[in-house]
Short mmCIF file of C-alpha atoms in Angstrom, two decimals:
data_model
loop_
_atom_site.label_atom_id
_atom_site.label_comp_id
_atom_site.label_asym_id
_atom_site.label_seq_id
_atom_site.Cartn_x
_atom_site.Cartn_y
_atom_site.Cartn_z
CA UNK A 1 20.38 -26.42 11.42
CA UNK A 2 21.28 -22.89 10.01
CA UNK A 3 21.21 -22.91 5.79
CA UNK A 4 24.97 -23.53 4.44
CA UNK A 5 25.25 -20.38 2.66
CA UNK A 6 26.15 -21.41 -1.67
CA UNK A 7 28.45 -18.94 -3.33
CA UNK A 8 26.84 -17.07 -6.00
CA UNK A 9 28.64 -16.92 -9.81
CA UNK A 10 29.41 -14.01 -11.18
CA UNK A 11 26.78 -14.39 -13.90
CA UNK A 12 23.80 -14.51 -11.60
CA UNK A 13 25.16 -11.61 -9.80
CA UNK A 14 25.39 -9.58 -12.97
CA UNK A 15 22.39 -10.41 -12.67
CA UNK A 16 20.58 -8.89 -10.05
CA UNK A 17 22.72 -5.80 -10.82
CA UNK A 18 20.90 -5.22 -13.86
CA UNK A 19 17.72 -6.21 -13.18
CA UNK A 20 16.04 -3.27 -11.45
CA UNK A 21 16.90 -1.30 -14.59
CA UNK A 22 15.19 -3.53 -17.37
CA UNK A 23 12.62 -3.87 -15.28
CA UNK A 24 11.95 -0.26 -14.93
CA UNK A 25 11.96 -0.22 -19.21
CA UNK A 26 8.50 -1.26 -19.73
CA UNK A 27 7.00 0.59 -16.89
CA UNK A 28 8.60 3.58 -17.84
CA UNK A 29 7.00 3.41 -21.46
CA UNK A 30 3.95 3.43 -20.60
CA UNK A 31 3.79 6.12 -17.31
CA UNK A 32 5.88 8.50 -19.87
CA UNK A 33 3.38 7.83 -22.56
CA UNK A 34 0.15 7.57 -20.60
CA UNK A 35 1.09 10.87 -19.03
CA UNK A 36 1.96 12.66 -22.72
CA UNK A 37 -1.16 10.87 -24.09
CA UNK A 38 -4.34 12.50 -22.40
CA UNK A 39 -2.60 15.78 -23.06
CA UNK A 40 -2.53 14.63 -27.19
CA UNK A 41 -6.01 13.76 -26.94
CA UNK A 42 -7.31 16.63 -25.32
CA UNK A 43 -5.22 19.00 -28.10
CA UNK A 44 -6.75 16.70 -30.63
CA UNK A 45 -10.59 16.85 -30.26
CA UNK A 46 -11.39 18.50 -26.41
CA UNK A 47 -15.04 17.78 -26.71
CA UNK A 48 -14.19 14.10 -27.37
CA UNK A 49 -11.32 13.22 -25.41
CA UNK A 50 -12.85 11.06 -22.36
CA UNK A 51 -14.75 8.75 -25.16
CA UNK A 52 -11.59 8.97 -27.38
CA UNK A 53 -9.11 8.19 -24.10
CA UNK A 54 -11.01 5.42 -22.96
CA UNK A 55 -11.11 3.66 -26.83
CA UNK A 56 -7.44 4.14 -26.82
CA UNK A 57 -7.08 2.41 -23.46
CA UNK A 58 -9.50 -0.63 -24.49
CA UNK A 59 -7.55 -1.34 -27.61
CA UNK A 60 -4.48 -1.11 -25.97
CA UNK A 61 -5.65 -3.76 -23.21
CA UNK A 62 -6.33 -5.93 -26.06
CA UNK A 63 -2.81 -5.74 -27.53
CA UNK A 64 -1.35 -6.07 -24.16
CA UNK A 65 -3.48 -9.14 -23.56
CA UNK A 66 -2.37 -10.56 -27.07
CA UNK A 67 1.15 -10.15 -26.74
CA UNK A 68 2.77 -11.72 -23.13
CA UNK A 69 0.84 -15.14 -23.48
CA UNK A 70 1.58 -15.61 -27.19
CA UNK A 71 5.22 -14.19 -27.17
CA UNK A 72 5.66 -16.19 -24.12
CA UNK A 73 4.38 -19.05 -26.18
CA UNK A 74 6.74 -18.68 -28.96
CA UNK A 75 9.91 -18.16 -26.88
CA UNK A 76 9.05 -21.45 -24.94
CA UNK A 77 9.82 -23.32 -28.12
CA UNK A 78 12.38 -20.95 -29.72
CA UNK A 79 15.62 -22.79 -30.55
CA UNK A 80 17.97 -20.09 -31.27
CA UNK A 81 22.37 -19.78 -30.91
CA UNK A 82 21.06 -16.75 -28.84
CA UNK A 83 18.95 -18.55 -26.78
CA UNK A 84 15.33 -18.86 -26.00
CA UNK A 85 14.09 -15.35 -24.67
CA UNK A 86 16.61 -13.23 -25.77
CA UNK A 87 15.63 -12.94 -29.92
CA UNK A 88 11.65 -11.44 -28.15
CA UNK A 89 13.03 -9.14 -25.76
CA UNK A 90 15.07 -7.52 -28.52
CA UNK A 91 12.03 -7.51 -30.99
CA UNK A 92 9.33 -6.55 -28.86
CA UNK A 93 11.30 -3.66 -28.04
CA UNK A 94 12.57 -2.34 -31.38
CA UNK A 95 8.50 -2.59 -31.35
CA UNK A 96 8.17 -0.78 -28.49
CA UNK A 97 10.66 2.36 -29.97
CA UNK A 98 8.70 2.55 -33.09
CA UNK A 99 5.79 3.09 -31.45
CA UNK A 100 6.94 5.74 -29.26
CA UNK A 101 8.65 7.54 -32.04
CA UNK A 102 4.70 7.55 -34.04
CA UNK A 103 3.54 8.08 -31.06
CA UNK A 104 5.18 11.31 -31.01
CA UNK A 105 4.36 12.81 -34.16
CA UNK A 106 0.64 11.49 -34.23
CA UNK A 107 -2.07 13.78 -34.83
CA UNK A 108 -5.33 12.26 -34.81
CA UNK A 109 -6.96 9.54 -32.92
CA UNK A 110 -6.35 6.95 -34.87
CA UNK A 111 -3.07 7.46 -34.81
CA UNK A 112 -2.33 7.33 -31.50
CA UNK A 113 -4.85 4.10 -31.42
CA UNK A 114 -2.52 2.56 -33.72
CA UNK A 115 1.16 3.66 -31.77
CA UNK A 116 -0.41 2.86 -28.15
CA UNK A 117 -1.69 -0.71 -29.56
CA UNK A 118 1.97 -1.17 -30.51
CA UNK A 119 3.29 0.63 -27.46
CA UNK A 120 1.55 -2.10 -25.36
CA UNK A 121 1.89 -5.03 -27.55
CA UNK A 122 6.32 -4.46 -28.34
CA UNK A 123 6.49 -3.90 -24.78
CA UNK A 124 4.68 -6.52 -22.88
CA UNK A 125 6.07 -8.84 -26.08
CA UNK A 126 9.38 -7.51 -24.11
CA UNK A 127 7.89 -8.54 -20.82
CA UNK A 128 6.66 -12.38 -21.30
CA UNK A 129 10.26 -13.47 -22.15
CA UNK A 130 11.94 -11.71 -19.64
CA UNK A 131 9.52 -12.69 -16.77
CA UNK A 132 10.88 -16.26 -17.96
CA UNK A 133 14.42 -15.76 -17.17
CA UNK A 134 13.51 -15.80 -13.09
CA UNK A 135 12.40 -19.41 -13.35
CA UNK A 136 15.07 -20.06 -15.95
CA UNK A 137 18.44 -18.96 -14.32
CA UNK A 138 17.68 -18.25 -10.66
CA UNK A 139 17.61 -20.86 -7.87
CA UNK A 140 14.16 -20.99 -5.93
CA UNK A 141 16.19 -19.34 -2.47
CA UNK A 142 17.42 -16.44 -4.45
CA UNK A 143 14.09 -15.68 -5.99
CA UNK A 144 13.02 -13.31 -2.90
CA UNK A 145 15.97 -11.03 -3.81
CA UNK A 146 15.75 -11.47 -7.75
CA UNK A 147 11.44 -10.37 -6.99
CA UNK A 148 12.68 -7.40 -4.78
CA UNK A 149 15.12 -5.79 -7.43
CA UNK A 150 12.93 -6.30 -10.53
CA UNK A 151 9.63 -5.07 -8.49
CA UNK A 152 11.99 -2.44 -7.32
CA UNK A 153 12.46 -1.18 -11.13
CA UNK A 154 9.11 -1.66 -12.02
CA UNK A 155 7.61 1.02 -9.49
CA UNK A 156 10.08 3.24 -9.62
CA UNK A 157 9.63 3.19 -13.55
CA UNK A 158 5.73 3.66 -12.91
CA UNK A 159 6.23 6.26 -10.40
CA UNK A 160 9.28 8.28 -11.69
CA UNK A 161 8.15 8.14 -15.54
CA UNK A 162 4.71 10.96 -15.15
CA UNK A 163 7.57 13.22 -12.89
CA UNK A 164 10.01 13.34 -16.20
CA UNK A 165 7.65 13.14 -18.76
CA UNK A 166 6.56 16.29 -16.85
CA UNK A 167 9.85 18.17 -17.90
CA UNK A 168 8.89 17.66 -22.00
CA UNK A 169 5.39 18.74 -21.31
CA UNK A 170 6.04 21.62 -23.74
CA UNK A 171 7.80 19.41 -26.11
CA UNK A 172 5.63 16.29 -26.54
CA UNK A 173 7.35 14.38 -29.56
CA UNK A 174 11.08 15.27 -28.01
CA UNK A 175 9.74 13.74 -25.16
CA UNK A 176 8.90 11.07 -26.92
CA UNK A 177 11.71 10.50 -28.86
CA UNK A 178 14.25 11.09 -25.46
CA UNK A 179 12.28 8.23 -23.60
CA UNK A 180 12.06 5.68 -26.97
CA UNK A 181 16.07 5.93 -26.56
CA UNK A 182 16.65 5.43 -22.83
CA UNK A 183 14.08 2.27 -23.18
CA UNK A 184 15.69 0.71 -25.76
CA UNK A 185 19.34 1.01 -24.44
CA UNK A 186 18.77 -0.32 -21.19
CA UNK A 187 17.26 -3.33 -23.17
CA UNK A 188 19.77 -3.84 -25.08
CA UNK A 189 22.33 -3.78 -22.75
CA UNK A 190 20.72 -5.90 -20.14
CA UNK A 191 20.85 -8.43 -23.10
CA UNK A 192 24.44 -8.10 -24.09
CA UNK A 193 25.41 -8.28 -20.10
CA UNK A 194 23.03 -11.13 -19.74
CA UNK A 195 23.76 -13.05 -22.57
CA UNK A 196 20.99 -16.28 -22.99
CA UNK A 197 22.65 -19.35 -23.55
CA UNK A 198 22.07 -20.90 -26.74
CA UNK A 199 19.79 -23.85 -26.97
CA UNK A 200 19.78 -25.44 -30.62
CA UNK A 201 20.29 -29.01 -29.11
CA UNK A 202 17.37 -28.40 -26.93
CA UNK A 203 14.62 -30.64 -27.78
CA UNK A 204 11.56 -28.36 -28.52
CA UNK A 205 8.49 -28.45 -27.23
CA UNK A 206 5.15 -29.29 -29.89
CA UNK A 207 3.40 -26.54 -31.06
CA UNK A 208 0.23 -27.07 -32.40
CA UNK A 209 -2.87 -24.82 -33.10
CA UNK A 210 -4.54 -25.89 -30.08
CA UNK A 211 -1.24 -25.30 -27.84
CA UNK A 212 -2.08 -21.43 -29.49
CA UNK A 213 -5.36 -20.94 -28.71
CA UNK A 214 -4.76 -22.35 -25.09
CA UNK A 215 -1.72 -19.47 -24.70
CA UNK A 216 -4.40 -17.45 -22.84
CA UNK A 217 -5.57 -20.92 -20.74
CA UNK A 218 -4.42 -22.66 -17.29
CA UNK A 219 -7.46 -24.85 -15.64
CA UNK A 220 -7.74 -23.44 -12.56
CA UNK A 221 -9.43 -26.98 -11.55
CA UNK A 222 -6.20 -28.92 -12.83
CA UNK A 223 -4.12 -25.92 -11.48
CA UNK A 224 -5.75 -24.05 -8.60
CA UNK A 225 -2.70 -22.82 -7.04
CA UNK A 226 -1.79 -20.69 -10.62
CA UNK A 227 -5.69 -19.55 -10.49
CA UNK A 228 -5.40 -18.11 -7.06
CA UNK A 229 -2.46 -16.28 -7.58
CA UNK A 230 -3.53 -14.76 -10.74
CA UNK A 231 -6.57 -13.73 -8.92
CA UNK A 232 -5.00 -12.30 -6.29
CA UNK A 233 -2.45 -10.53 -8.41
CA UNK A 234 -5.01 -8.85 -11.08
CA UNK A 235 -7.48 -7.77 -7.28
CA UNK A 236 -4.12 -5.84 -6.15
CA UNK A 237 -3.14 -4.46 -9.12
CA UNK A 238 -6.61 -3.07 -10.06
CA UNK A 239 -7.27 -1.84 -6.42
CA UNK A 240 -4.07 -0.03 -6.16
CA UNK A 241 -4.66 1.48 -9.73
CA UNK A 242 -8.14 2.75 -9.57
CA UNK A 243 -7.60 5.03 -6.66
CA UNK A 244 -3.71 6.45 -8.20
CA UNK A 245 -5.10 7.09 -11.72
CA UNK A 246 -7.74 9.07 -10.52
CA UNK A 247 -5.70 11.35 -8.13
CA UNK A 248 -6.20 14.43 -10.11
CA UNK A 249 -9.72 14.06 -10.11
CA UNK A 250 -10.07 12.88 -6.88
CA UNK A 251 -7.54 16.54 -5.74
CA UNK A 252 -9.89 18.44 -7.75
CA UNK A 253 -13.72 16.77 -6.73
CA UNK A 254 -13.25 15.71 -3.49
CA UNK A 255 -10.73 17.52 -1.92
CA UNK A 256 -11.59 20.91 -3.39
CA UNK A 257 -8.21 22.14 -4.71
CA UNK A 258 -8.28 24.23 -8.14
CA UNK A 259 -6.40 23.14 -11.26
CA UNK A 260 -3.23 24.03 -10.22
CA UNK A 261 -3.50 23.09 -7.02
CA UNK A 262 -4.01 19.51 -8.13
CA UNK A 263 -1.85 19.19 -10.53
CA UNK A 264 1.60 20.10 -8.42
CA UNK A 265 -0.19 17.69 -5.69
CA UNK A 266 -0.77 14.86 -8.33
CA UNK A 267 3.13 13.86 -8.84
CA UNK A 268 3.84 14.81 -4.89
CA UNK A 269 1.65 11.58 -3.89
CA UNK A 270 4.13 9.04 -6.08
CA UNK A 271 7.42 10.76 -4.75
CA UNK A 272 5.69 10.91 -0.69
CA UNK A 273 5.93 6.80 -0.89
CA UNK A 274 9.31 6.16 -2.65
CA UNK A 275 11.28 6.45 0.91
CA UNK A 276 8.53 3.32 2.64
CA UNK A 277 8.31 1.91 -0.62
CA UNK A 278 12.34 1.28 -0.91
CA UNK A 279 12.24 0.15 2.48
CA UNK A 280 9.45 -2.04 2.04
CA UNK A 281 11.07 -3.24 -0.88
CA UNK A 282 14.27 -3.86 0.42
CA UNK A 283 13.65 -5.63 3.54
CA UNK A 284 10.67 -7.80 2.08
CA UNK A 285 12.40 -9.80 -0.55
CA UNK A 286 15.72 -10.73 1.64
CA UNK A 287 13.69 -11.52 4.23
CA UNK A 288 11.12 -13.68 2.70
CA UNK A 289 14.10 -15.85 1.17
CA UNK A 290 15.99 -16.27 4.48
CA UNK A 291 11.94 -17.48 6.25
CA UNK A 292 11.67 -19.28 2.98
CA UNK A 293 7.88 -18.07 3.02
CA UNK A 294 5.88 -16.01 0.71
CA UNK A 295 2.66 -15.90 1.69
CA UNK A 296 2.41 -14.20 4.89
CA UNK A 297 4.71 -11.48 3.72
CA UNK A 298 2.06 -10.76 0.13
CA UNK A 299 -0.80 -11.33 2.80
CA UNK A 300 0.34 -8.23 4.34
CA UNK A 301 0.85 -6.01 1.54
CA UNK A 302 -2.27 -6.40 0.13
CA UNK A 303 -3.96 -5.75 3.67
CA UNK A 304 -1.64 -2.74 4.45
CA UNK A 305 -3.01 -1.38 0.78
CA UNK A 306 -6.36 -1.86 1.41
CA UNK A 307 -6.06 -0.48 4.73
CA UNK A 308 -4.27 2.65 3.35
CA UNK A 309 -7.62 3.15 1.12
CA UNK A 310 -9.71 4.14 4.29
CA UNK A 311 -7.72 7.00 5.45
CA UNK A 312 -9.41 9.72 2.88
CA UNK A 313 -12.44 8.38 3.89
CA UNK A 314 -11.79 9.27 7.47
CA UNK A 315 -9.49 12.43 6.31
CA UNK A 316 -10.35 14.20 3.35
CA UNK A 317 -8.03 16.27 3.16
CA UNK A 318 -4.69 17.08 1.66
CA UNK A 319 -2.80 15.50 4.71
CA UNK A 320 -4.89 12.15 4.31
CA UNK A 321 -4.33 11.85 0.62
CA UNK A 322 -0.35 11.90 1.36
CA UNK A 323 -0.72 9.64 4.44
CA UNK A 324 -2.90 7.34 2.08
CA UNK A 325 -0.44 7.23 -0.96
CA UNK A 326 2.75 6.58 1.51
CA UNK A 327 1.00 4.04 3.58
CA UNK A 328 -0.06 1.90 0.10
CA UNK A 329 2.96 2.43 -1.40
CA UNK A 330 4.26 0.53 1.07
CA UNK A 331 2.13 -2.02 1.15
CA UNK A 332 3.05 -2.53 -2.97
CA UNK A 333 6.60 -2.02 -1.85
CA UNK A 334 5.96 -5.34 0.49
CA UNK A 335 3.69 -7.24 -1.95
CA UNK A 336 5.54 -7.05 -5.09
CA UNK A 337 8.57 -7.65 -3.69
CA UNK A 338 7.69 -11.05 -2.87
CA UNK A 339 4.50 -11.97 -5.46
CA UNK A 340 7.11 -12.84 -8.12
CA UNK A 341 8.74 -14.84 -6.29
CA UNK A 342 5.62 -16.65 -5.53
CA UNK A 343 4.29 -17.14 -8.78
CA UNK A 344 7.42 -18.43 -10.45
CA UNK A 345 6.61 -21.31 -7.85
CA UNK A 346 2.97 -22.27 -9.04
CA UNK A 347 3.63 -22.70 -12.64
CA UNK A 348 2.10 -25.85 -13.87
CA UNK A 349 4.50 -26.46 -16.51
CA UNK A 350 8.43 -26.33 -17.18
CA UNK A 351 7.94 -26.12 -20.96
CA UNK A 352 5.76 -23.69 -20.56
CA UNK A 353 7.50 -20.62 -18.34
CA UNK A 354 7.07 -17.79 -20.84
CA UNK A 355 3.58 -18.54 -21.77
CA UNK A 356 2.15 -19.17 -18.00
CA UNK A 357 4.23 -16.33 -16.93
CA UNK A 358 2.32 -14.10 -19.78
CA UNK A 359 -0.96 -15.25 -18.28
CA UNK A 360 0.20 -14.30 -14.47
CA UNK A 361 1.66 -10.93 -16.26
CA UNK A 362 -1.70 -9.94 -17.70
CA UNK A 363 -3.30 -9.45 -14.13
CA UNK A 364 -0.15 -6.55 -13.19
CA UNK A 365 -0.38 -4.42 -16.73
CA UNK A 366 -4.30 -5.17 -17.45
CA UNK A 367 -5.37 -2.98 -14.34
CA UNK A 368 -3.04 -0.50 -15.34
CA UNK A 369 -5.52 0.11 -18.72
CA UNK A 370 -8.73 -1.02 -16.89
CA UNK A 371 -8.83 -0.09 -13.34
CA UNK A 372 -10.02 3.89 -15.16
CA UNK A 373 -12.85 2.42 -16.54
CA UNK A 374 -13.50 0.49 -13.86
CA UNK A 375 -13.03 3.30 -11.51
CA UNK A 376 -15.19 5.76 -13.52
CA UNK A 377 -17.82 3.34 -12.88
CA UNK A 378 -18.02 3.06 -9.37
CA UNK A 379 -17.88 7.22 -9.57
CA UNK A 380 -20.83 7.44 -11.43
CA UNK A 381 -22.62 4.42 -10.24
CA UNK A 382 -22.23 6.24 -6.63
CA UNK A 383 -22.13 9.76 -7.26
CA UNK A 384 -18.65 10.64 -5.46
CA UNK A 385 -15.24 9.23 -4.77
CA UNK A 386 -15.81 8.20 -1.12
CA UNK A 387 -17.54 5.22 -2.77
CA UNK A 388 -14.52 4.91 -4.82
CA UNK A 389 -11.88 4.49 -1.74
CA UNK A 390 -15.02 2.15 -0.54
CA UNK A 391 -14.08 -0.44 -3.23
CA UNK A 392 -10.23 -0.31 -3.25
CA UNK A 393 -10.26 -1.35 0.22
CA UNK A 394 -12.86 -4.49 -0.67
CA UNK A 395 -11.21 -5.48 -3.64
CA UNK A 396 -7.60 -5.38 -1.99
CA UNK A 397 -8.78 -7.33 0.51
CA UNK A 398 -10.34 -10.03 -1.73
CA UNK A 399 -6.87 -9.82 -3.82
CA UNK A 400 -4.49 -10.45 -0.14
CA UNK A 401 -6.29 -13.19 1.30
CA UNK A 402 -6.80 -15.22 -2.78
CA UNK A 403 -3.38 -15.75 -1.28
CA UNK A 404 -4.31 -18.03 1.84
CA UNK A 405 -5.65 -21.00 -0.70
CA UNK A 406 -2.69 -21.38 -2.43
CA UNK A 407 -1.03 -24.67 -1.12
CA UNK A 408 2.28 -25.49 -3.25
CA UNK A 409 3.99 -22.35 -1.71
CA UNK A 410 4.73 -21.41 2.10
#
């Protein structure tokens, strides 16, 4: 029989029209900063700055990897008139502002250190508690759509941010300053339109110094579904990342282009895969709630990214760089669209939303801070960036089919 279709209220559909914009906050944060940031450290100490850029990036990771499971944590048992997750969005990102603003004026490496630690840890602080609201407010055959719009934020944040930070590049701490505002506003507002229901007669959960320590845990043998779709999540992520962050590079040593050559090439590659990437995007989520299926659907993103990671091994040129970048964009387009949808289904426990949801976070903003390092490696271990394309395709591979043992979810 054909699904009755349920009317939706007016709250949830306020909604999902604000939801591609606070989820393109965060993102934007960091593309904005990390593209202002290598510039700082260059200006800073140029003999230094790969050493000093990938220090800044480790600490970072850490602070990321502190906040979402923690903050997630605490919100699970806040008991507030303003609601649960609402009181951490707002602080981590009055954290997240500050730290832009230092960010801005910072002059030595340690500075920046300290503002990108508290870049990464206001904003994904800002990220566990609203990654909660999905499983919180939004039925289980809405979640497609609700996946689609805030994936839809989230890559056009990453994607658009380097391409406007690019318009300050003279005027690093305005820049700065410009994008602190436009975070914080769209925060804000998504909270006031959104408002989170208070829950003082809520009984609260018990928090203990064990229940702490384990806000970076799930046992994967108690919970394998949760362990395979963190594993696949943190594969794609990383894959994707290690061949994008290195485009410059990769314009400039394997292609052969000069300086400026690769550098107006660098933000054409994002902008060539917005038009798939909003069509992948678009038609994904809808369509994954109305087969009410995830799997094959993040099966085939993660294959059709992989697959876009052989074509400058086959085409080393200009051409196959753009047809690379549109085809994987794409293939994010389809994946993301539907992955959060899938992991709000394989959380082990209700109490528990924010902080499991921090854990499943970690694997999409970790790579975003490791996959440099990790791609560096594989440069120097192999002497050349075919090698590099090599391992993007194997590890996004590995990351689409970690999907096919998962058995609570279609």
């Amino acid at each position: 029989m054909p699904r009755t279709k349920e009317a939706v209220p007016a709250s949830l559909r306020r909604l999902f029209l604000t939801v591609p914009f606070v989820g393109a906050a965060a993102p934007l944060a960091y593309a904005t900063s990390g593209y202002f940031l290598p510039i700082q450290v260059q200006a800073i100490d140029n003999g230094a700055k790969v050493g000093n850029l990938a220090l800044i990036n480790t600490l970072s990771a850490c602070a990321a990897m502190v906040a979402q499971p923690v903050i997630g944590l605490l919100s699970d048992r806040t008991r507030t008139r303003f609601g649960a997750r609402a009181p951490w969005m707002v602080a981590g990102a009055a954290i997240g502002f500050a730290a832009l603003l230092l960010a801005g004026q910072a002059s030595t490496v340690a500075l920046l250190i300290a503002a990108m630690m508290l870049v990464q840890f206001g904003f994904n602080a800002f990220q566990g508690p609203l990654g909660a609201i999905m499983p919180d407010r939004v039925p289980t055959r809405l979640r497609g759509r609700y996946s689609t719009l805030i994936g839809l934020g989230q890559v056009l944040g990453a994607i658009l941010g380097p391409v406007l930070a690019s318009l300050f590049l003279s005027r690093i701490p305005a820049g700065y300053a410009t994008f602190s505002v436009v975070v914080l506003a769209v925060i804000l507002l998504f909270v006031v339109l959104n408002r989170d229901p208070g829950n003082r007669d809520l009984a609260r959960p018990p928090f203990s110094a064990a229940a702490f320590l384990k806000a970076f845990w799930v046992n994967p043998v108690r919970h394998p579904d949760f362990f395979w779709a963190f594993l696949g999540r943190i594969l794609i992520f990383g894959g994707y990342y290690m061949a994008l962050t290195y485009s410059f590079y990769i314009a400039q040593d394997y292609l052969g282009l000069d300086a400026e050559e690769a550098a107006r090439l660098t933000p054409l590659l994002g902008l060539a895969g917005v038009p798939g990437f909003l069509v992948a995007i678009a038609v994904s989520g809808p369509l994954s709630d109305r087969m009410g299926r995830r799997k094959p659907l993040t099966l085939t993103g993660g294959l059709v990214i992989s697959l876009s990671a052989l074509v400058p091994l086959l085409m080393p040129t200009v051409a196959g760089m753009l047809v690379s970048a549109i085809v994987a964009t794409i293939g994010f387009g389809v994946f993301i669209s539907v992955d959060q949808a899938l992991v709000s289904e394989v959380l082990p426990s209700r109490d528990d939303f924010a902080k499991d949801l921090g854990v499943l976070n970690l694997a999409a903003t970790l790579p975003n801070t490791v996959a440099p390092a990790a791609a560096g490696a594989v440069v120097s271990a192999f002497g050349g960036y075919g090698p590099l394309y090599g391992a993007v395709a194997i590890i996004t591979v590995l990351g689409a089919l970690a999907v096919l043992p998962i058995k609570g979810v279609r």
